[in-house]
Coordinates of C-alpha atoms and ligand atoms in Angstrom, one line a residue:
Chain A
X1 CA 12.4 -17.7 -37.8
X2 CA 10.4 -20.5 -35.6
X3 CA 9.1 -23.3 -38.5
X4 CA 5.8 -22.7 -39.9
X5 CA 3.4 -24.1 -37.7
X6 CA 4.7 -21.8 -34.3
X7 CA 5.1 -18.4 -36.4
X8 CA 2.8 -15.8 -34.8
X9 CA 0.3 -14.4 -37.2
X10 CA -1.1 -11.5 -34.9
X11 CA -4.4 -10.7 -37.1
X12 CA -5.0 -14.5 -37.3
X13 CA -5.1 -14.5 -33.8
X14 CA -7.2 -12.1 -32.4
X15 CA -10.4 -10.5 -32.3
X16 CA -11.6 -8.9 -29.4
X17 CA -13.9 -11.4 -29.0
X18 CA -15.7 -12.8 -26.5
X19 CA -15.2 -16.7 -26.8
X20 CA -11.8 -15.3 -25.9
X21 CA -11.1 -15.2 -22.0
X22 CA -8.5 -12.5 -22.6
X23 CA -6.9 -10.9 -26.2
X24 CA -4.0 -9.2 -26.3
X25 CA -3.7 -6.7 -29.1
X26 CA -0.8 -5.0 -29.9
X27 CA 0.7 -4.3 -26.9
X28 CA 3.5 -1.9 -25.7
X29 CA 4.8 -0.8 -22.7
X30 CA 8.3 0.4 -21.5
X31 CA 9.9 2.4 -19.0
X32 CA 11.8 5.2 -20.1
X33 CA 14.3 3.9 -22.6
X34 CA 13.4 0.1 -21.8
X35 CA 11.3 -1.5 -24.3
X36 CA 9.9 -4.3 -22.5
X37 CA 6.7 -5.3 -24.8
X38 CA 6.6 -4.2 -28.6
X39 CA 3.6 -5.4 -30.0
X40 CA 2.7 -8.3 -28.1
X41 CA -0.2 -10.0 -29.5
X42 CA -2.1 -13.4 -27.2
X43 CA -5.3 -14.7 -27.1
X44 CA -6.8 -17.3 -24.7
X45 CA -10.0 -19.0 -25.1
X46 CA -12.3 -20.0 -22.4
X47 CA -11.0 -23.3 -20.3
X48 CA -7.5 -23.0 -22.1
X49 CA -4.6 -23.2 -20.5
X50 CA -1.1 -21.0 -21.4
X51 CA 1.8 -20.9 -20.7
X52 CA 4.1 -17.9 -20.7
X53 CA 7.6 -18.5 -21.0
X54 CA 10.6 -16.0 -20.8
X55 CA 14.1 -15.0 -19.7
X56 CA 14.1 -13.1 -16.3
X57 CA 13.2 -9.3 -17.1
X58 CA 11.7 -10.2 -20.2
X59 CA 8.4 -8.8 -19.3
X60 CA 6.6 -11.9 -18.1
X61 CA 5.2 -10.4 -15.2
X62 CA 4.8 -6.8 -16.6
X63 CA 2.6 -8.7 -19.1
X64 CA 0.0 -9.9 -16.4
X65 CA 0.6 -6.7 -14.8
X66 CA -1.5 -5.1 -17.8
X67 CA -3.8 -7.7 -18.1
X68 CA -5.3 -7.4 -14.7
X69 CA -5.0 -3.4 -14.9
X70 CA -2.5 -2.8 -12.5
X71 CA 0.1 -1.1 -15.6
X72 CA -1.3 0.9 -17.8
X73 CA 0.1 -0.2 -21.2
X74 CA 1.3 2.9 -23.3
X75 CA -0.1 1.4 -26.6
X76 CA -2.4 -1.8 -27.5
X77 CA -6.1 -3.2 -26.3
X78 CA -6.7 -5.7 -24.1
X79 CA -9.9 -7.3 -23.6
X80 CA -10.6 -9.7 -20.4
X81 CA -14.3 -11.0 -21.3
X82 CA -14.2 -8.7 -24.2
X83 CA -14.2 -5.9 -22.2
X84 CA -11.2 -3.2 -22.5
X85 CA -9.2 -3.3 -19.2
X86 CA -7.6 0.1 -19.6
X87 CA -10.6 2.1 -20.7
X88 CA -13.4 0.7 -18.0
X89 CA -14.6 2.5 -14.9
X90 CA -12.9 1.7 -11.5
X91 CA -16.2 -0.3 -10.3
X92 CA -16.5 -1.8 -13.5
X93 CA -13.0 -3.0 -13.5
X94 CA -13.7 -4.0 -9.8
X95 CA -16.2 -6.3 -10.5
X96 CA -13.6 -7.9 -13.6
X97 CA -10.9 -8.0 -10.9
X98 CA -13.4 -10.1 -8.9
X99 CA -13.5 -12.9 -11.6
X100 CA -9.6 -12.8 -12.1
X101 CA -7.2 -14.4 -10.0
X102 CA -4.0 -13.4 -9.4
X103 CA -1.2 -15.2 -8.0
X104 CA 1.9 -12.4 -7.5
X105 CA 5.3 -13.6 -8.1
X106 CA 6.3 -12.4 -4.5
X107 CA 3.4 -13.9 -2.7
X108 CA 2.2 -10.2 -1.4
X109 CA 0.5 -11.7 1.7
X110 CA -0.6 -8.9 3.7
X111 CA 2.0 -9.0 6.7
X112 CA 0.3 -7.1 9.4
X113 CA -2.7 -9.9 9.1
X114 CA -2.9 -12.9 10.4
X115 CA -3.5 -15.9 7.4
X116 CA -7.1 -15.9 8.1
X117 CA -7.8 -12.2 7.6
X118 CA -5.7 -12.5 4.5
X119 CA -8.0 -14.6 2.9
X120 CA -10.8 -13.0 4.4
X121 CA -9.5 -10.0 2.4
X122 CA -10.9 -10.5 -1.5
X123 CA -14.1 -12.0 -0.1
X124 CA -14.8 -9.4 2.5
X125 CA -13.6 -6.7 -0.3
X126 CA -15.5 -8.2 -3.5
X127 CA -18.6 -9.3 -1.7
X128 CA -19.9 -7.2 0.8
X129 CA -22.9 -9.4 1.6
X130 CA -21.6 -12.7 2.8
X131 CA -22.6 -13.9 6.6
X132 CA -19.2 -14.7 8.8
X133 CA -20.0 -18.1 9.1
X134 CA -19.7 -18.3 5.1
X135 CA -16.6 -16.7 5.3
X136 CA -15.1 -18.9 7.7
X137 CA -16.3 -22.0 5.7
X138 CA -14.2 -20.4 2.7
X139 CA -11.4 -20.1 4.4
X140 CA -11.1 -23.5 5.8
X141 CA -12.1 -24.5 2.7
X142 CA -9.7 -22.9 0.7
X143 CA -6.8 -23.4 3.4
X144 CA -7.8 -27.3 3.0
X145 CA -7.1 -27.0 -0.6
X146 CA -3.5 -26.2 -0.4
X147 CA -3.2 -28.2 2.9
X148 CA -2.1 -25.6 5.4
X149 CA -5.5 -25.6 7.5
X150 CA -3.8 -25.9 10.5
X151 CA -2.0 -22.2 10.3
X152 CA -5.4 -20.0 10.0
X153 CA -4.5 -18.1 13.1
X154 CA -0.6 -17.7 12.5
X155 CA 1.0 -14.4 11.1
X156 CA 3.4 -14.9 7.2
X157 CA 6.3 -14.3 9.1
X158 CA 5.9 -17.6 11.1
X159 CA 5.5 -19.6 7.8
X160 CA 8.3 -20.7 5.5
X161 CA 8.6 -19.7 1.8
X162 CA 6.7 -22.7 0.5
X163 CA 4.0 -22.2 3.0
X164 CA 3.3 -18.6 2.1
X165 CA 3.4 -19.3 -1.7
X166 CA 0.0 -21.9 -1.0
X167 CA -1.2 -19.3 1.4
X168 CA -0.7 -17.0 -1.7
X169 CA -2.4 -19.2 -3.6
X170 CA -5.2 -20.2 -1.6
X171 CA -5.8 -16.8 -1.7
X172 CA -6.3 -16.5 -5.2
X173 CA -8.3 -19.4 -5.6
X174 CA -11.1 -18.0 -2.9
X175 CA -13.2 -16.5 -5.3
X176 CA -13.2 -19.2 -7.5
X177 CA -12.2 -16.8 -10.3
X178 CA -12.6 -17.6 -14.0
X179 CA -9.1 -16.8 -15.1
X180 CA -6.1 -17.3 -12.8
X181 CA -3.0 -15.5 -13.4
X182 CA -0.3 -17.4 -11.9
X183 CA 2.8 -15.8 -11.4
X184 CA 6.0 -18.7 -11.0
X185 CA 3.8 -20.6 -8.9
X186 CA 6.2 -23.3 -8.4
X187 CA 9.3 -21.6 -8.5
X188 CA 11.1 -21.6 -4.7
X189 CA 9.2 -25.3 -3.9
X190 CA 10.6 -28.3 -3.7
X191 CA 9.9 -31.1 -6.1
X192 CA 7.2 -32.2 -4.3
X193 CA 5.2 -29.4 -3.1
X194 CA 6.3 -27.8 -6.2
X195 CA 4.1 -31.7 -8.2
X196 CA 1.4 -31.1 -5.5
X197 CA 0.6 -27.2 -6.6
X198 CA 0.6 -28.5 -10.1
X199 CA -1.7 -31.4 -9.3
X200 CA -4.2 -28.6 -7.3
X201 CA -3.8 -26.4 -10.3
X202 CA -5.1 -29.2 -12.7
X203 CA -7.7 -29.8 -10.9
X204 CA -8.9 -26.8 -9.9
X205 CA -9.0 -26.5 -14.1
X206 CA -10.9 -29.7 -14.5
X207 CA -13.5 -28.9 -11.4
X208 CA -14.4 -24.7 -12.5
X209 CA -13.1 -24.8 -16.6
X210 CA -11.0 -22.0 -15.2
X211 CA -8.7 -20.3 -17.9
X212 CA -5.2 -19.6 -16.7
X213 CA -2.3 -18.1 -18.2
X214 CA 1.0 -19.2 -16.0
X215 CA 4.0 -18.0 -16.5
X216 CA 6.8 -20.3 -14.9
X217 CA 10.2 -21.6 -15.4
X218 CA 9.8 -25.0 -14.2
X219 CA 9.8 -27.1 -17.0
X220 CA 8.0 -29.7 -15.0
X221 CA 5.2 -27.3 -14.5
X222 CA 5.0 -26.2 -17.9
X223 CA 4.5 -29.4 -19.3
X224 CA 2.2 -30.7 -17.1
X225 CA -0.3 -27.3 -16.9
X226 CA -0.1 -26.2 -20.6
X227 CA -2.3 -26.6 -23.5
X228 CA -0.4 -24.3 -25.8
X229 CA 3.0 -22.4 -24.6
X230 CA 4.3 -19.0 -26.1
X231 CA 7.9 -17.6 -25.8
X232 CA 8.3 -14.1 -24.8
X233 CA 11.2 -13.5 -26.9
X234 CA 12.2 -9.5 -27.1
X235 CA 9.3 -8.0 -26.0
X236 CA 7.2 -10.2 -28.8
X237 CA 5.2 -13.4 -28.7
X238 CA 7.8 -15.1 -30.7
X239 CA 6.1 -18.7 -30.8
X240 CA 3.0 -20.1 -30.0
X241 CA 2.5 -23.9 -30.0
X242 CA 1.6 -27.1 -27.9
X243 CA 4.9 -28.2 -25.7
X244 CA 5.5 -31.2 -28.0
X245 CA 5.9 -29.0 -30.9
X246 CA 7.9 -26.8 -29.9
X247 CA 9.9 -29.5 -28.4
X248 CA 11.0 -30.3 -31.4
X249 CA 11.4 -27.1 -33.0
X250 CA 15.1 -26.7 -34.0
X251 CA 14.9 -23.0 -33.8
X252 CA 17.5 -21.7 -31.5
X253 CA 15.4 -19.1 -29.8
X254 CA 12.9 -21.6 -28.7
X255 CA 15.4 -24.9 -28.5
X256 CA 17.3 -22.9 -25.5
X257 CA 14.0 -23.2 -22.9
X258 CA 13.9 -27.2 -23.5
X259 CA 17.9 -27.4 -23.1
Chain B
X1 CA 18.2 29.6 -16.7
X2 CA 19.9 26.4 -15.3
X3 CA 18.7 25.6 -11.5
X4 CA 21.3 23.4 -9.3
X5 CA 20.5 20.0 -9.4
X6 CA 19.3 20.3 -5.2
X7 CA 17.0 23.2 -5.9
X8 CA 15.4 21.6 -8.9
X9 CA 15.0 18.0 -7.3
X10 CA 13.7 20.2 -4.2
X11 CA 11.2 21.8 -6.3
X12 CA 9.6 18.7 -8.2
X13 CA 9.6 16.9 -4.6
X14 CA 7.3 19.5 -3.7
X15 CA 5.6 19.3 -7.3
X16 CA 4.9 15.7 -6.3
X17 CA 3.7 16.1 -3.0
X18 CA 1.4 18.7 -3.9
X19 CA 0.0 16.3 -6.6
X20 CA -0.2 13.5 -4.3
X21 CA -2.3 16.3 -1.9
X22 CA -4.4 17.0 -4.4
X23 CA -5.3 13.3 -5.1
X24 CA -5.5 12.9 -1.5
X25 CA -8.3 15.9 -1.6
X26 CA -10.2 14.2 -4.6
X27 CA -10.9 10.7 -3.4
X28 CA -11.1 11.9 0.4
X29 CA -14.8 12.8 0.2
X30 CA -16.3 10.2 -2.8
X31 CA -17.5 7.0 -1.7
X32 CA -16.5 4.2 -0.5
X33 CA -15.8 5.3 3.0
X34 CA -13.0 2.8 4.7
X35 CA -15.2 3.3 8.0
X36 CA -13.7 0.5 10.0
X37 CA -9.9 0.8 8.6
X38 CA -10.1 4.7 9.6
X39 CA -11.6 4.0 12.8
X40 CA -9.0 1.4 13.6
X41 CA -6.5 4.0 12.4
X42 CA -7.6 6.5 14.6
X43 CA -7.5 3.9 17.6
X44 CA -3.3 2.8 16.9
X45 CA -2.4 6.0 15.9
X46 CA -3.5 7.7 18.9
X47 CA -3.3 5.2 21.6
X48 CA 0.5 4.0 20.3
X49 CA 1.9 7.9 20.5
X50 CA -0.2 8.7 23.9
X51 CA 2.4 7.4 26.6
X52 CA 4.7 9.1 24.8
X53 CA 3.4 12.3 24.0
X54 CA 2.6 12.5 28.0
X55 CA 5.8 11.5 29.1
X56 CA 7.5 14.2 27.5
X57 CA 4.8 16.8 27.9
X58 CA 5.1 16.0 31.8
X59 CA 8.9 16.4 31.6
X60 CA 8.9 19.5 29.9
X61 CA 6.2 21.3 32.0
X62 CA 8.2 20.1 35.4
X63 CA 11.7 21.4 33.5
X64 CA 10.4 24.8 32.0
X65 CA 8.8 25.9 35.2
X66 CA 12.0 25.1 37.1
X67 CA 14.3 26.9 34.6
X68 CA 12.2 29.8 34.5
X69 CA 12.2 30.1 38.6
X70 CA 15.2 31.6 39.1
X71 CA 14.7 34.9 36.3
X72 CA 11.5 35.1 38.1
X73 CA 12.4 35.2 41.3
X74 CA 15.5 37.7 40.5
X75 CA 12.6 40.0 38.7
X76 CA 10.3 39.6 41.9
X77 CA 7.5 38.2 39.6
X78 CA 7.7 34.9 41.3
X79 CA 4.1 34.4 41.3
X80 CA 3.5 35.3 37.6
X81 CA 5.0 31.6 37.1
X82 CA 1.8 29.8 36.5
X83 CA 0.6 32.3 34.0
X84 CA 4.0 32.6 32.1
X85 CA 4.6 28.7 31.5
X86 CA 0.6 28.3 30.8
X87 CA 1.0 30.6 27.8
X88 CA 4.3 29.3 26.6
X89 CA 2.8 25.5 27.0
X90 CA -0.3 26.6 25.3
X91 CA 0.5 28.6 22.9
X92 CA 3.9 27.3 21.8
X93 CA 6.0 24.7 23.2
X94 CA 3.2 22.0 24.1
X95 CA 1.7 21.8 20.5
X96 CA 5.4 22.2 18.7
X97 CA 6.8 19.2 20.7
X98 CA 4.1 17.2 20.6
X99 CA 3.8 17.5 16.8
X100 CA 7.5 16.5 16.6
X101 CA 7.0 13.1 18.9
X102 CA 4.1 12.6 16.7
X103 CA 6.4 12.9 13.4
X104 CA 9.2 10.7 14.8
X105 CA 6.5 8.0 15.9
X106 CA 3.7 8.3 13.0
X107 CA 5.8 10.1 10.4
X108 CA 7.8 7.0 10.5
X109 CA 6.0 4.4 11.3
X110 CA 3.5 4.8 8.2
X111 CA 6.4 5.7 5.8
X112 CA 8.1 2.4 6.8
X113 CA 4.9 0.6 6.6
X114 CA 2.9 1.6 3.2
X115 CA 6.4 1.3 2.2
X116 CA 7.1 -2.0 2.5
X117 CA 3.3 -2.7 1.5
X118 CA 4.5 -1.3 -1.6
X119 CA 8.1 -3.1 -2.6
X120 CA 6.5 -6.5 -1.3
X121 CA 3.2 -5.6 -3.9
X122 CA 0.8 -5.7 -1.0
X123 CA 0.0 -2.6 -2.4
X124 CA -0.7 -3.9 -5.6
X125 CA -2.9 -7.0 -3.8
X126 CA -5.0 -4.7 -2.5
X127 CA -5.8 -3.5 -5.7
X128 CA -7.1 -6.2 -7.6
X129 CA -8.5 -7.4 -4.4
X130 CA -11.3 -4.8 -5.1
X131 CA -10.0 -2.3 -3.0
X132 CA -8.7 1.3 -3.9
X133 CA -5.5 1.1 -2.0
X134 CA -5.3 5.1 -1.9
X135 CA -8.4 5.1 0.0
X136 CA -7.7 2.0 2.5
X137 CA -4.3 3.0 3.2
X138 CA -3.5 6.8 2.3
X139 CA -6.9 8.3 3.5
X140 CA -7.9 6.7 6.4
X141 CA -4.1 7.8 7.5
X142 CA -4.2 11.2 6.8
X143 CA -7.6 11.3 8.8
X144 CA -6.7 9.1 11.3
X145 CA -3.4 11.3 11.8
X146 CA -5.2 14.9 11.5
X147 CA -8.1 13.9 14.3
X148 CA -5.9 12.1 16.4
X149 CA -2.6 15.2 16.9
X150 CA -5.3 17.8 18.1
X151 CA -6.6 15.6 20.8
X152 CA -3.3 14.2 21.6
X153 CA -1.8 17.7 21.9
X154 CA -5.0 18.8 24.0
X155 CA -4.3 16.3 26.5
X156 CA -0.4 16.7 26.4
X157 CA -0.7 20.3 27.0
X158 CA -3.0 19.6 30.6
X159 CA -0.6 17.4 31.6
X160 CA 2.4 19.4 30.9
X161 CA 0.7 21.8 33.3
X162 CA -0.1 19.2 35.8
X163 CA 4.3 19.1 35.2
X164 CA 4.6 23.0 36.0
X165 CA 2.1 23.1 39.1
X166 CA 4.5 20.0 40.8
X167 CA 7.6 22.5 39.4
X168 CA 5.9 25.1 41.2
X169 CA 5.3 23.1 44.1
X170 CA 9.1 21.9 44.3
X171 CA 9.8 25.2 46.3
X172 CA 7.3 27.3 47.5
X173 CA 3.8 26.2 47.9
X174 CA 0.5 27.4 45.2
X175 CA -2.4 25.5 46.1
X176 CA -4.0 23.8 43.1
X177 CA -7.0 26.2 42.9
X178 CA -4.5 29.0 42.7
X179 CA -2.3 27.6 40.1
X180 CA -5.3 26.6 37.4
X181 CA -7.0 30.0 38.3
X182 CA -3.9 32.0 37.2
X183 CA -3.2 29.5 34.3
X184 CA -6.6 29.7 32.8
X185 CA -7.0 33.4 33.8
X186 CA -3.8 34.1 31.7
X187 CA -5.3 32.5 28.7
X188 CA -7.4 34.2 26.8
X189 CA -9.8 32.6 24.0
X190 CA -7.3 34.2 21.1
X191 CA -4.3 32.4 22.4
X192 CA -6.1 29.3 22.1
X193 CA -7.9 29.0 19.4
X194 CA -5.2 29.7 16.7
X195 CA -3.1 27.3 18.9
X196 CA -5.5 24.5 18.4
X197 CA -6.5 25.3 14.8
X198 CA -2.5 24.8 14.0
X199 CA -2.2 21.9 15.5
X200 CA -4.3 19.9 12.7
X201 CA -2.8 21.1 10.1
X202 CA 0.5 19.6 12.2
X203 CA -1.6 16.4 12.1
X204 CA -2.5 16.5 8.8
X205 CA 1.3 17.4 7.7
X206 CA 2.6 14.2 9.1
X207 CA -0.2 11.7 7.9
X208 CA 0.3 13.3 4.5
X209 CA 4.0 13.3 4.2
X210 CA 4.4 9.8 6.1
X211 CA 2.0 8.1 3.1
X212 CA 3.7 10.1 0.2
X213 CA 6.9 8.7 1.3
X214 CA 5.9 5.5 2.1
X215 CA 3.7 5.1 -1.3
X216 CA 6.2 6.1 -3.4
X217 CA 9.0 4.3 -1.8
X218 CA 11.6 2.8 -4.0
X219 CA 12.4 -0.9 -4.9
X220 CA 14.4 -2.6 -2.0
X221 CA 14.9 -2.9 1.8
X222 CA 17.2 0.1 1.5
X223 CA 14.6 2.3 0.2
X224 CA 12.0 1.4 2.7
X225 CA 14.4 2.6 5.3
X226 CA 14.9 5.5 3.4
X227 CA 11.3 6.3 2.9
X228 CA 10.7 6.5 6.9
X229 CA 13.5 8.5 7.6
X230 CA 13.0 11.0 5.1
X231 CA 9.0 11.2 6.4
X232 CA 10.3 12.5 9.7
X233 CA 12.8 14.7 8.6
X234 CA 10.1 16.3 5.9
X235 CA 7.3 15.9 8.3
X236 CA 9.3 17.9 11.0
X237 CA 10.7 20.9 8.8
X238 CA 7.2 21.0 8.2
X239 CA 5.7 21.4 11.6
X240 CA 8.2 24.6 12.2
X241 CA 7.2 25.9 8.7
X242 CA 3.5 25.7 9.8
X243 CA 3.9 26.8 12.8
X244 CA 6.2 30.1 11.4
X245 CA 2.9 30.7 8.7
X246 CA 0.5 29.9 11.4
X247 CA 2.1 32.9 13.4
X248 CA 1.9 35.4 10.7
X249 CA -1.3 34.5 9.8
X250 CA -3.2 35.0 13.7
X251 CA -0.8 38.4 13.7
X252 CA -2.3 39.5 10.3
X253 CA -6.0 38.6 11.7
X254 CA -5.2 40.9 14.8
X255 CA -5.4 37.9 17.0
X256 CA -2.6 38.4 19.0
Ligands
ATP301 N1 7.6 -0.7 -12.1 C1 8.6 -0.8 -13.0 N2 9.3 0.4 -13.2 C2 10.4 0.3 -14.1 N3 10.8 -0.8 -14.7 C3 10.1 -1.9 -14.5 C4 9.0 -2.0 -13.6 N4 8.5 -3.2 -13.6 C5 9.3 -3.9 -14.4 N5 10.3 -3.2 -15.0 C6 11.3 -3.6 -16.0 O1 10.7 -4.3 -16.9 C7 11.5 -5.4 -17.3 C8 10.7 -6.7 -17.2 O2 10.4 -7.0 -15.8 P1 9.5 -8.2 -15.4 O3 9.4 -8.1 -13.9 O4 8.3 -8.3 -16.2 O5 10.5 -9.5 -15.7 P2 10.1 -11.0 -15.7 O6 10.1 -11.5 -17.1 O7 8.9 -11.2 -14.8 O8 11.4 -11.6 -15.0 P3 11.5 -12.7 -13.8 O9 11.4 -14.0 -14.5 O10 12.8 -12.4 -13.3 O11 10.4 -12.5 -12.9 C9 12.7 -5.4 -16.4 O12 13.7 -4.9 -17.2 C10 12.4 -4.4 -15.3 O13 13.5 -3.7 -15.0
MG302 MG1 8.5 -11.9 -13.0

C-alpha cells in the first residue's frame, strides 16, 4: 500500500459537485476480456492542475476518452461541470465539448486541410456566428501562441512532428476552453520545444484559470505543470498526491515513475 | 446448427451494414444539414470520376458498334445498328460500367479516406469539435455519391453513343440526324425509366459501402488499405446484384 497521506479514499473524494471541474465516479470500462479501468475514482477542482501518470496501455488515454464522451464507459458517472457526460443530449454535450479542450495523443490534424482551416474548424463548428475577419484574428492569434504563424497556408504533411503537435495544440487552445485535456503533449519534442509547450501551458493556466488534466511521461513536464499527480496503477487511481510527496514515497508502485 | 465460419462472418457483415444503413436513414433527414460539405461533395465526386466515366463510355460505344457490325451485316440488318447498341448502352452496358468506374474510383477513394480519418482520430476530432462526424462525413457522401452516378451515367451513356455513331461512321455512312432518329426511336419511355431509376440505387450502393468500410476500418496502415479495397470489391458485387433485382423487379411490373 502507498503511505497514508497518498491512499485514495474514493467517497472522500468525490461528489458530483460543481466546484469540481470534472468527478470521476467509479468508473469501468473494458474491451472484451481487457479490464482497463475498474473503479476509477478523480476529481478536479476549478483552476487545478493534474497530472495523470501511467504505463503505456494502462488506460491513460481511454480515461480522457470518457471524460470528453467520446467512450462510453460501461459502469461509473462522470460529471464535467456537474453535468453527466454519458447521459446528456448530443447538443447539450456539444455545447460541453465547446468548453473542453482536447489535445489527442496523435495530433489528429485534419490532413486534407490546410493549417488554417484546421483551426478554423472548432470555431467555425462551435460558433456559428463569428464574422471571418474574427476568425482570421483567432487564428493568427492562436498560431502566434505556439509560434508557427508563418505556416497558416501549408498542408500537415509539410510540417515535421513537433510542428504538428503545436499546430495540435493551438488548436485546442482556440476556444479558450475551461478544461484542457492534454494528451502526452510533450512527448516526441525535443528538450526545448518540449520546455517551451510547458512554459505556454503555464501560462495559458495563469492568464484563463484553466483546469487541465495532462497525462504525460516526461518527468520534466510533470513536475513543472502539476499541482497534484495520480498513478494509474491497474485500472485504479492508485495514489494521489503533490510531486514532492510522492517523491518520496518509498512504495514501489509509485517509486518506479521517479526512477 | 453450426454455420461455417465464411457464411456466418458473411452474414453479420451484412448484419452490420444494414445497421450502419439504418443509422445512415435516421440522421439523414434531422437537422443539422452539412449544406456546404455535401455540396463540395457533390462537386469532387462528380467532377474527379467525369473524364473517366467518358473515356470509357466513348471507348466502349466505338468498340460495341464495331463488334456487332459484322453479325449484322451477315443477318442483312445492317441498318438496325443504331437502334441495337442504343438499347444495349441504355439499358444495360452504359449504366453497369459506369457504376463499376464509379466503385473503383469513389468506392475507394472514400473507404481509404474516412478510413484513415478514422485510425489517425480525425474522426474522433471532429467530434468533440462540435460536429457529428456521421453527418459531416458519412451523409453528405452517400448523397453526394447517389446524385452524382445518375447524372454521370446520363452523360456517359450520350457520349457512348456519340462512340457508336463514329463506329457506324467507320464504314458506311448514317448521317447524324439518321443515327439519333433511329437511336431515340428505338427507345421507348419503359426502357429508360427503370434504367435510370437503377442507377441511384448504384450510386447510393457505393457511397454507402465506401463509408461503412472506411468508418469502421481497423487500427493500422494495413487496415486502411484493406478497408478501400474491400469497398470496391463489395461495392461492385453489389452493382450486378442490383442490377439482377432491378431486372426482376421492371419484368414483374410488366415494364419490359
Ligand atoms: N478502441 C479500443 N478498442 C479496443 N481496445 C482498446 C481501444 N482503445 C484502447 N484499448 C485498449 O485499452 C488499453 C489502454 O489503452 P490506452 O490507449 O488508454 O493506453 P495508454 O495508457 O494511453 O498508453 P500510452 O501511454 O501508450 O498511450 C490497451 O490495452 C488498449 O489495447
Ligand atoms: Mg495514450
Amino acid at each position: 500500500m502507498p503511505e497514508e497521506a497518498t491512499i485514495v479514499q474514493s467517497d472522500q473524494l468525490i461528489s458530483a459537485d460543481a466546484a469540481n471541474a470534472v468527478s470521476i465516479l467509479h468508473l469501468y470500462k473494458s474491451f472484451g476480456n481487457n479490464h482497463v479501468l475498474i473503479d476509477f475514482n478523480l476529481a478536479i477542482k476549478k483552476g487545478e492542475s493534474v497530472v495523470v501518470l501511467g504505463k503505456s496501455g494502462s488506460g491513460k488515454s481511454v480515461l480522457i476518452k470518457c471524460i470528453i464522451g467520446l467512450l462510453k464507459p460501461d459502469k461509473g458517472t462522470i460529471a464535467v461541470f456537474g453535468k453527466n457526460v454519458s447521459e446528456i443530449k448530443e447538443e447539450e454535450l456539444d455545447k460541453l465539448r465547446a468548453k473542453v479542450g482536447f489535445l489527442f495523443q496523435s495530433n489528429a490534424l485534419y490532413d486534407s486541410m490546410t493549417v488554417r482551416e484546421n483551426l478554423e474548424f472548432p470555431l467555425r463548428r462551435h460558433w456559428i456566428k463569428v464574422s471571418q475577419a474574427e476568425v482570421n484574428k483567432m487564428v493568427l492569434e492562436a498560431l502566434d501562441d505556439v509560434g508557427l504563424a508563418h505556416t497558416v497556408d501549408m498542408m500537415p504533411v509539410e510540417l515535421s512532428g513537433g510542428m504538428r503537435k503545436r499546430i495540435a495544440l493551438a488548436r485546442t487552445l482556440i476556444l479558450k476552453p475551461e478544461i484542457i485535456l492534454y494528451d502526452e503533449p510533450t512527448t516526441g519534442l525535443d528538450p526545448i520545444t518540449g520546455k517551451e509547450i510547458i512554459d505556454l501551458m503555464n501560462d495559458i493556466q495563469e492568464k484563463y484559470n484553466t483546469t487541465s488534466l495532462i497525462i504525460s511521461h516526461d518527468m520534466n513536464c510533470v513536475r513543472m505543470t502539476s499541482d497534484r499527480v495520480v498513478i494509474l496503477v491497474e485500472g485504479k487511481c492508485y495514489a494521489n498526491d503533490t510531486w514532492d510527496r510522492l517523491q518520496q514515497n518509498k512504495d514501489p508502485k509509485v517509486k518506479q515513475f521517479f526512477e | 446448427m453450426v454455420l461455417p465460419a465464411e457464411i456466418r462472418s458473411f452474414l453479420s457483415e451484412a448484419g452490420e451494414l444494414s445497421r450502419f444503413t439504418g443509422r445512415f436513414f435516421s440522421q439523414a433527414f434531422r437537422p443539422r444539414y452539412e449544406l456546404y460539405e455535401f455540396t463540395r461533395q457533390c462537386y469532387l465526386i462528380g467532377y474527379s470520376s467525369l473524364p473517366l466515366i467518358g473515356l470509357t463510355s466513348f471507348i466502349m460505344g466505338l468498340v460495341l458498334t464495331m463488334q456487332l457490325r459484322p453479325s449484322m451485316v451477315d443477318y442483312g440488318v445492317e441498318s438496325e445498328l443504331p437502334s441495337i447498341v442504343g438499347i444495349a448502352i441504355v439499358r444495360e452496358i452504359g449504366p453497369v460500367i459506369s457504376a463499376l468506374i464509379f466503385a473503383g474510383k469513389i468506392g475507394s477513394s472514400i473507404g481509404a479516406e474516412l478510413g484513415s480519418m478514422k485510425v489517425t482520430e480525425q474522426i474522433d476530432a471532429m467530434e468533440v469539435s462540435g460536429t457529428n462526424p456521421f453527418k459531416y462525413l458519412v451523409v453528405t457522401r452517400v448523397f453526394a455519391a447517389t446524385l452524382m452516378l445518375p447524372v454521370l451515367i446520363i452523360l456517359g451513356d450520350t457520349i457512348s453513343l456519340y462512340g457508336s455513331f463514329l463506329g457506324v461512321n467507320i464504314r458506311g455512312t448514317t448521317s447524324s440526324h439518321l443515327f439519333w432518329t433511329q437511336v431515340i426511336d428505338s427507345l421507348a419511355f419503359s426502357d429508360v425509366l427503370p434504367a435510370f431509376i437503377k442507377t441511384y440505387f448504384f450510386g447510393f450502393a457505393v457511397g454507402i459501402i465506401g463509408c461503412y468500410k472506411g468508418y469502421n476500418s481497423s487500427k493500422g496502415t494495413e487496415g486502411v488499405g484493406r478497408s478501400a479495397n474491400s469497398a470496391v470489391v463489395v461495392a461492385s458485387v453489389m452493382v450486378f446484384v442490383i442490377d439482377l433485382l432491378a431486372v426482376q423487379i421492371t419484368d414483374l411490373l410488366g415494364l419490359n
